[in-house]
PDB file of C-alpha atoms in Angstrom:
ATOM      1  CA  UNK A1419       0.000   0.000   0.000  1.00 55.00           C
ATOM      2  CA  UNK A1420       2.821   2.847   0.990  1.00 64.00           C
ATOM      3  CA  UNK A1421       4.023   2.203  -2.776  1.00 66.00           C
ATOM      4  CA  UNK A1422       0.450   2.591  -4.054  1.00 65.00           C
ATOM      5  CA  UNK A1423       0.234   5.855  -1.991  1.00 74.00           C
ATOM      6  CA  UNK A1424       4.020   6.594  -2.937  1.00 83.00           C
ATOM      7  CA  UNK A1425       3.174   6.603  -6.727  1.00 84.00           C
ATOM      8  CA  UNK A1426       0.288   9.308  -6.120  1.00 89.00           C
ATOM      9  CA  UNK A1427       2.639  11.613  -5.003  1.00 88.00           C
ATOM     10  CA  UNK A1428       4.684  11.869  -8.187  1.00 91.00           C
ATOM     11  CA  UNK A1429       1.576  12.858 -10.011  1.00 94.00           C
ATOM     12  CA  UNK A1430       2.219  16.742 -10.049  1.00 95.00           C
ATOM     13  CA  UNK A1431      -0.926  19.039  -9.240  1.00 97.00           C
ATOM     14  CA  UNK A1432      -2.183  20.908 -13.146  1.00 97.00           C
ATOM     15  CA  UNK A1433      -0.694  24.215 -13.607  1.00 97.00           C
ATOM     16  CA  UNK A1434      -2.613  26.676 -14.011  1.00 97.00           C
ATOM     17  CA  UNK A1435      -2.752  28.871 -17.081  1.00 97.00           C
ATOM     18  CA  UNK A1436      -2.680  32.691 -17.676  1.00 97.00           C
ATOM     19  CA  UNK A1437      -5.845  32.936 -16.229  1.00 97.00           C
ATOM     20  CA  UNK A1438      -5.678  31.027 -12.930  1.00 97.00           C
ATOM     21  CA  UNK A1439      -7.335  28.024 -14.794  1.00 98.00           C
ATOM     22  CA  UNK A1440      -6.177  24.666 -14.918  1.00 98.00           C
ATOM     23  CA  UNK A1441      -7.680  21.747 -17.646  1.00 98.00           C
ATOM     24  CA  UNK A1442      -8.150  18.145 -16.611  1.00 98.00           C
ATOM     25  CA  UNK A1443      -9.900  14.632 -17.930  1.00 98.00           C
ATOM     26  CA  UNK A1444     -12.997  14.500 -15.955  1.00 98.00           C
ATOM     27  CA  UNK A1445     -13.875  12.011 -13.445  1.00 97.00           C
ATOM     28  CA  UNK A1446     -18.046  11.678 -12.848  1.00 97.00           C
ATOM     29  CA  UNK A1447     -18.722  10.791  -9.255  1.00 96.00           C
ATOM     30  CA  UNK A1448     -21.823   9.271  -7.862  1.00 93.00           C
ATOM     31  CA  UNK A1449     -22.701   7.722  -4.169  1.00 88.00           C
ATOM     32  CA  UNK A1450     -19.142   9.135  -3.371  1.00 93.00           C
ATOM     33  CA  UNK A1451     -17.817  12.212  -1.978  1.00 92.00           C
ATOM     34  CA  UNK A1452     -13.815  13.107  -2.071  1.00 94.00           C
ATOM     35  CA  UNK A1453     -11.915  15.257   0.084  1.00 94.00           C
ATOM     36  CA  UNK A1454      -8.923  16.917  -0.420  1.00 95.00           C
ATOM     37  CA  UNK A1455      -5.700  15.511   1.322  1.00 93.00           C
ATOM     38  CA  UNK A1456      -8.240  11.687   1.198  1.00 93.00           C
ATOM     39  CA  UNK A1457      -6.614   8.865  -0.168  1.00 93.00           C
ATOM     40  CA  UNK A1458      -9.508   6.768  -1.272  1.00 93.00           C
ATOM     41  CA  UNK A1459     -10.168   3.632  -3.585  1.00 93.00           C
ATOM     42  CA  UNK A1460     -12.721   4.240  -6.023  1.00 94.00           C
ATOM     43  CA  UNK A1461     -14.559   2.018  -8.465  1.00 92.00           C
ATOM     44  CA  UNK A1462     -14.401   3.147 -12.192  1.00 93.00           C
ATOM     45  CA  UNK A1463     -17.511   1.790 -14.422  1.00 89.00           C
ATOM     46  CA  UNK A1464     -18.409   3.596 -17.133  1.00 92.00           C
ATOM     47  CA  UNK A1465     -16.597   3.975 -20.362  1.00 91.00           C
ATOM     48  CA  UNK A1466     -16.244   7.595 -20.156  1.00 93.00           C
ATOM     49  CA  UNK A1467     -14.802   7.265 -16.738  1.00 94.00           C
ATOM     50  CA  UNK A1468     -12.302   4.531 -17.846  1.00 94.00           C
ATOM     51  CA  UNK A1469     -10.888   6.537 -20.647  1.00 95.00           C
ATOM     52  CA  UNK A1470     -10.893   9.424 -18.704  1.00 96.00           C
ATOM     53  CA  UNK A1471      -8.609   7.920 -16.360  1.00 95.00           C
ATOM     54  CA  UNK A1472      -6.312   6.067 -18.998  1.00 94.00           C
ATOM     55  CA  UNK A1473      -5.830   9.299 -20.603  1.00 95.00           C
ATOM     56  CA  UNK A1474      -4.442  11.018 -17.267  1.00 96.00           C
ATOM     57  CA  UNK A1475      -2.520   8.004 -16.586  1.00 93.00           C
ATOM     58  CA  UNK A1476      -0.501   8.031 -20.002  1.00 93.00           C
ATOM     59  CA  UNK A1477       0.116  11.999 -19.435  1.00 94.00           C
ATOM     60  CA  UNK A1478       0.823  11.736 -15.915  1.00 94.00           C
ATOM     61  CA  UNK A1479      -1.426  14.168 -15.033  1.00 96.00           C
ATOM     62  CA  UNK A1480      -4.328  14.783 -12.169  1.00 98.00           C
ATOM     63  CA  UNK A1481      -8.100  14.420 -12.816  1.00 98.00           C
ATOM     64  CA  UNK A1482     -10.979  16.789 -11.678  1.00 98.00           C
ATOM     65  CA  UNK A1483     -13.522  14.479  -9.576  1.00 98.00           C
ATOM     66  CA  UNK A1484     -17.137  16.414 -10.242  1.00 98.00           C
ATOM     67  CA  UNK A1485     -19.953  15.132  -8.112  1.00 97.00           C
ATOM     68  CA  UNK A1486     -23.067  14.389 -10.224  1.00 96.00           C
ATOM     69  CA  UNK A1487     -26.069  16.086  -9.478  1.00 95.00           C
ATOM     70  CA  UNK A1488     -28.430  13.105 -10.281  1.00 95.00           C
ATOM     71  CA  UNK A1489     -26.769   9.882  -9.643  1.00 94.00           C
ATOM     72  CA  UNK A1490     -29.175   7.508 -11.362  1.00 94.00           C
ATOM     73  CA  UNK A1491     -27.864   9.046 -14.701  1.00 94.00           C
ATOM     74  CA  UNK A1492     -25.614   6.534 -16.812  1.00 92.00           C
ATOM     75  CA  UNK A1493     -24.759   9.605 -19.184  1.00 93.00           C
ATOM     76  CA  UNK A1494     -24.303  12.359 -16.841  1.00 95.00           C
ATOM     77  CA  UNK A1495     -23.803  15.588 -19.708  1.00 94.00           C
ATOM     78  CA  UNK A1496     -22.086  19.232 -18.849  1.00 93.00           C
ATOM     79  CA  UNK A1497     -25.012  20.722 -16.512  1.00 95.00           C
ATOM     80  CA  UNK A1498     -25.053  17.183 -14.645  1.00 97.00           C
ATOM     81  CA  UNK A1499     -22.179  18.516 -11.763  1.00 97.00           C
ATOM     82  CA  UNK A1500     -22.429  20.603  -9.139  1.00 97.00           C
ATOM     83  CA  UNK A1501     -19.797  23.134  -9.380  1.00 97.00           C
ATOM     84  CA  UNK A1502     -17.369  22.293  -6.647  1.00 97.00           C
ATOM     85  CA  UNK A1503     -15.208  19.203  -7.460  1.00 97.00           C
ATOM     86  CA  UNK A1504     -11.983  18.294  -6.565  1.00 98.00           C
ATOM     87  CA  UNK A1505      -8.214  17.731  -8.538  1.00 98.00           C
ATOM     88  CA  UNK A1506      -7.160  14.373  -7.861  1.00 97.00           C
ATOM     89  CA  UNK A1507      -4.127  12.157  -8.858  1.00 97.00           C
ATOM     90  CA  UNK A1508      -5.410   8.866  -9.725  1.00 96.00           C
ATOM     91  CA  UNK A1509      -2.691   5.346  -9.244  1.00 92.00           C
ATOM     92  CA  UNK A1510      -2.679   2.166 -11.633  1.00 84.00           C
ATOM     93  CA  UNK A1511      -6.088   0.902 -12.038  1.00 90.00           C
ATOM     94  CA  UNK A1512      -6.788  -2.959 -10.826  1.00 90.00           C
ATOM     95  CA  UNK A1513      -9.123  -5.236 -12.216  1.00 90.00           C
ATOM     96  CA  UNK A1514     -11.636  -7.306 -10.107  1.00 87.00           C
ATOM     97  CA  UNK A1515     -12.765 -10.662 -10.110  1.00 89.00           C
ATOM     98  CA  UNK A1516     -16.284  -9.421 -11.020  1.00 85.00           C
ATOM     99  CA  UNK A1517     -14.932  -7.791 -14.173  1.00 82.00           C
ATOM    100  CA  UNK A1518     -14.981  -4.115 -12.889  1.00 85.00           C
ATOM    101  CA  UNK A1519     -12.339  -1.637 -11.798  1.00 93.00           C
ATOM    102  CA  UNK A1520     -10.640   0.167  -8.720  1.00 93.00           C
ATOM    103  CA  UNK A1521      -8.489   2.560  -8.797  1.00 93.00           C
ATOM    104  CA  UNK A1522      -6.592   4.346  -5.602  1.00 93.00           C
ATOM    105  CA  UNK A1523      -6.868   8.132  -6.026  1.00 95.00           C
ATOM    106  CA  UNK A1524      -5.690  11.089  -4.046  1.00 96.00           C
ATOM    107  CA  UNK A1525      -7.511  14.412  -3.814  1.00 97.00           C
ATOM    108  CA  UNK A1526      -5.682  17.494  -3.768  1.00 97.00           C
ATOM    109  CA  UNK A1527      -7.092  20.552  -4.037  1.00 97.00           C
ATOM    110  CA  UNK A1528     -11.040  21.898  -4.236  1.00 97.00           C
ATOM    111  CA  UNK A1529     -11.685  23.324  -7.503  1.00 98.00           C
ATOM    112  CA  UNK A1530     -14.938  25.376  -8.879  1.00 98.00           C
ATOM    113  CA  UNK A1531     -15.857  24.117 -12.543  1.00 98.00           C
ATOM    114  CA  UNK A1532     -15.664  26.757 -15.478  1.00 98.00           C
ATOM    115  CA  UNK A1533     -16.698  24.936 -18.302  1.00 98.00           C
ATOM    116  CA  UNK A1534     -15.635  21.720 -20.372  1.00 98.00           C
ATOM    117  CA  UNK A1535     -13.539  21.972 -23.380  1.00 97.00           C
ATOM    118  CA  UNK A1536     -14.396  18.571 -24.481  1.00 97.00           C
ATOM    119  CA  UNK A1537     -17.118  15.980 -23.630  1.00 95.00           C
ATOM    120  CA  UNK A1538     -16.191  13.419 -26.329  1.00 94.00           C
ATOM    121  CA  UNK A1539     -14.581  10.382 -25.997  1.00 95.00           C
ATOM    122  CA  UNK A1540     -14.364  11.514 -22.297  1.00 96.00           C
ATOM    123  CA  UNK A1541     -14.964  14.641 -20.702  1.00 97.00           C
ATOM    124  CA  UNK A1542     -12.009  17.407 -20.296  1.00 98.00           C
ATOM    125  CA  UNK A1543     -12.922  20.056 -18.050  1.00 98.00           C
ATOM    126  CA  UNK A1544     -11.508  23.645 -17.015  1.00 98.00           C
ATOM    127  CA  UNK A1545     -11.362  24.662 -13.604  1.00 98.00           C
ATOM    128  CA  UNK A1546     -10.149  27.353 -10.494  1.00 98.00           C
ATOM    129  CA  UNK A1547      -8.196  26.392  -8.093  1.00 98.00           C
ATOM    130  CA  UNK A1548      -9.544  27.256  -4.599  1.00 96.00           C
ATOM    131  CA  UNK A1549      -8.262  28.808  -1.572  1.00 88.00           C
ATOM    132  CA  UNK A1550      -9.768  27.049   1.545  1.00 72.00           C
ATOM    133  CA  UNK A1551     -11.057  30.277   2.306  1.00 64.00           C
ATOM    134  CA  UNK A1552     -12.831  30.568  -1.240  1.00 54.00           C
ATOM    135  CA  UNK A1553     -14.118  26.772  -0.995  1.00 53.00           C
ATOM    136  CA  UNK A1554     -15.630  28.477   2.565  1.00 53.00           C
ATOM    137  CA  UNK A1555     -17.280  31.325   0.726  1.00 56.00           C
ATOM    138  CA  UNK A1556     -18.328  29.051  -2.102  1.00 54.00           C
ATOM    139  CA  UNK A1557     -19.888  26.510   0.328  1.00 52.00           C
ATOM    140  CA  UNK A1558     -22.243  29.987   2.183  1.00 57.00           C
ATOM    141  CA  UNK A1559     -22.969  30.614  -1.333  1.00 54.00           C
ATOM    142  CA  UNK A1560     -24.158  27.700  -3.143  1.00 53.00           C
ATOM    143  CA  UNK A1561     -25.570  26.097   0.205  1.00 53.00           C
ATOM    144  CA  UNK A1562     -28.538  24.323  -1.942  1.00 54.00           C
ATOM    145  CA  UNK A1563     -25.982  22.891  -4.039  1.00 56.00           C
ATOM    146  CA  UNK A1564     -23.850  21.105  -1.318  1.00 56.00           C
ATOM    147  CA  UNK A1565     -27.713  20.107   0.295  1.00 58.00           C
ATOM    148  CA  UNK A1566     -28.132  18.518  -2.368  1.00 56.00           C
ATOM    149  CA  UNK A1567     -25.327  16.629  -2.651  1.00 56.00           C
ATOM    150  CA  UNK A1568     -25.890  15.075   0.875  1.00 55.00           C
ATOM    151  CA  UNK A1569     -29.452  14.620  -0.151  1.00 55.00           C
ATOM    152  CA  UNK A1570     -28.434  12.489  -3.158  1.00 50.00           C
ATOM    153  CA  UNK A1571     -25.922  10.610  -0.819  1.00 49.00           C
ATOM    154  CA  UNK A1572     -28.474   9.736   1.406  1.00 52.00           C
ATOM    155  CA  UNK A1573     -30.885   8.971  -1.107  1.00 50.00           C
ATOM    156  CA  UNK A1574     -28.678   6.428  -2.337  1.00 47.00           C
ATOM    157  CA  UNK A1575     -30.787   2.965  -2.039  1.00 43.00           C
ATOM    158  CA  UNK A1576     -28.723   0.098  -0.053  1.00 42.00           C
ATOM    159  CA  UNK A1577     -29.325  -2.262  -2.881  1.00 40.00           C
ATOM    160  CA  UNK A1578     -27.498   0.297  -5.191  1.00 44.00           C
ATOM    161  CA  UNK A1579     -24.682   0.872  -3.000  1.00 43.00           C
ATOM    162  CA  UNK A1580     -24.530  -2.996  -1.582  1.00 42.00           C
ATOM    163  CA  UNK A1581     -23.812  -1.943   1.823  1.00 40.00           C
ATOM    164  CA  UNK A1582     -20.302  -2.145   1.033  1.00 38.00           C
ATOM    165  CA  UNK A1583     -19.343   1.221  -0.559  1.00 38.00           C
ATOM    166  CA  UNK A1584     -17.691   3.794   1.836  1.00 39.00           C
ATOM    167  CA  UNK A1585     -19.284   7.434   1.748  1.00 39.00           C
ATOM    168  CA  UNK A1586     -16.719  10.229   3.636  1.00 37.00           C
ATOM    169  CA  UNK A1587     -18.597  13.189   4.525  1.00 36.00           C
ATOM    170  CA  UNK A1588     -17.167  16.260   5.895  1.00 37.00           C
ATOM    171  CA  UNK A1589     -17.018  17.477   9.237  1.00 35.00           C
ATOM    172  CA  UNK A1590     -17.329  21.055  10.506  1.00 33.00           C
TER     173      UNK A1590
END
């Protein structure tokens, strides 16, 4: 495991660009929630998701972990996030018995989405970096947006989640 969380470190955090703005694959979440400075294994699913993380792998590069709105949705499409996420490094991806994937990820740094520069074969997304303090102000702001969040999270239905998956929420 201390290799596994070793190799997340030497994934450097995006730069940003002239604008304060850094550009990452995107990584849908649902039933989940990811914390910066949590090192978390996640299961990976979808198609766009695996791409999304084979294409930060090969580059080296971090991921921005976006929270779906609606977590029943298969296809989740640019207005399908709420609009505080994370940047993440994401390690080697393993395969399970049952055919699906797991990946150990670290979270880095809160983020507040801009837009999406791509949504085909996976979805690329730019993003600000946020001060804690901003994340604070952001979280007073958009309070129905973070409510609903938890909402979805506890509206998850056991048979969905098996029991088995682990759900982190923050506390203040």
């Amino acid at each position: 495991l201390q290799r596994r969380t070793e190799e997340l470190y030497s994934i450097p955090d995006a730069s940003a660009d002239e604008q304060g703005l850094i550009e990452c694959p995107v990584l849908p979440l649902r039933d989940v929630v990811v914390y910066p400075q949590m090192v978390s294994p996640l299961f990976v699913g979808r198609e766009i998701s695996l791409l999304a993380v084979e294409e930060a792998q090969l580059e080296g590069e971090t991921m921005i972990a976006l929270i779906q709105s609606d977590p029943d949705l298969d296809e989740p499409g640019a207005h399908d996030f709420l609009p505080i996420g994370v940047e993440m490094a994401v390690g080697r991806m393993l395969r399970m018995p049952d055919g699906s994937s797991s990946a150990l990820v670290q979270a880095r740094r809160r983020v507040q989405l801009v837009d999406f520069v791509q949504t085909e074969p996976f979805m690329i997304a730019r993003a600000r970096p946020l001060e804690e303090r901003q994340c604070h102000q952001a979280r007073q702001s958009d309070h129905a947006h973070g409510a609903g969040a938890v909402q979805s999270l506890r509206a998850v239905k056991p048979q969905r989640a098996g029991g088995s998956l682990p759900v982190c929420l923050e506390h203040r």
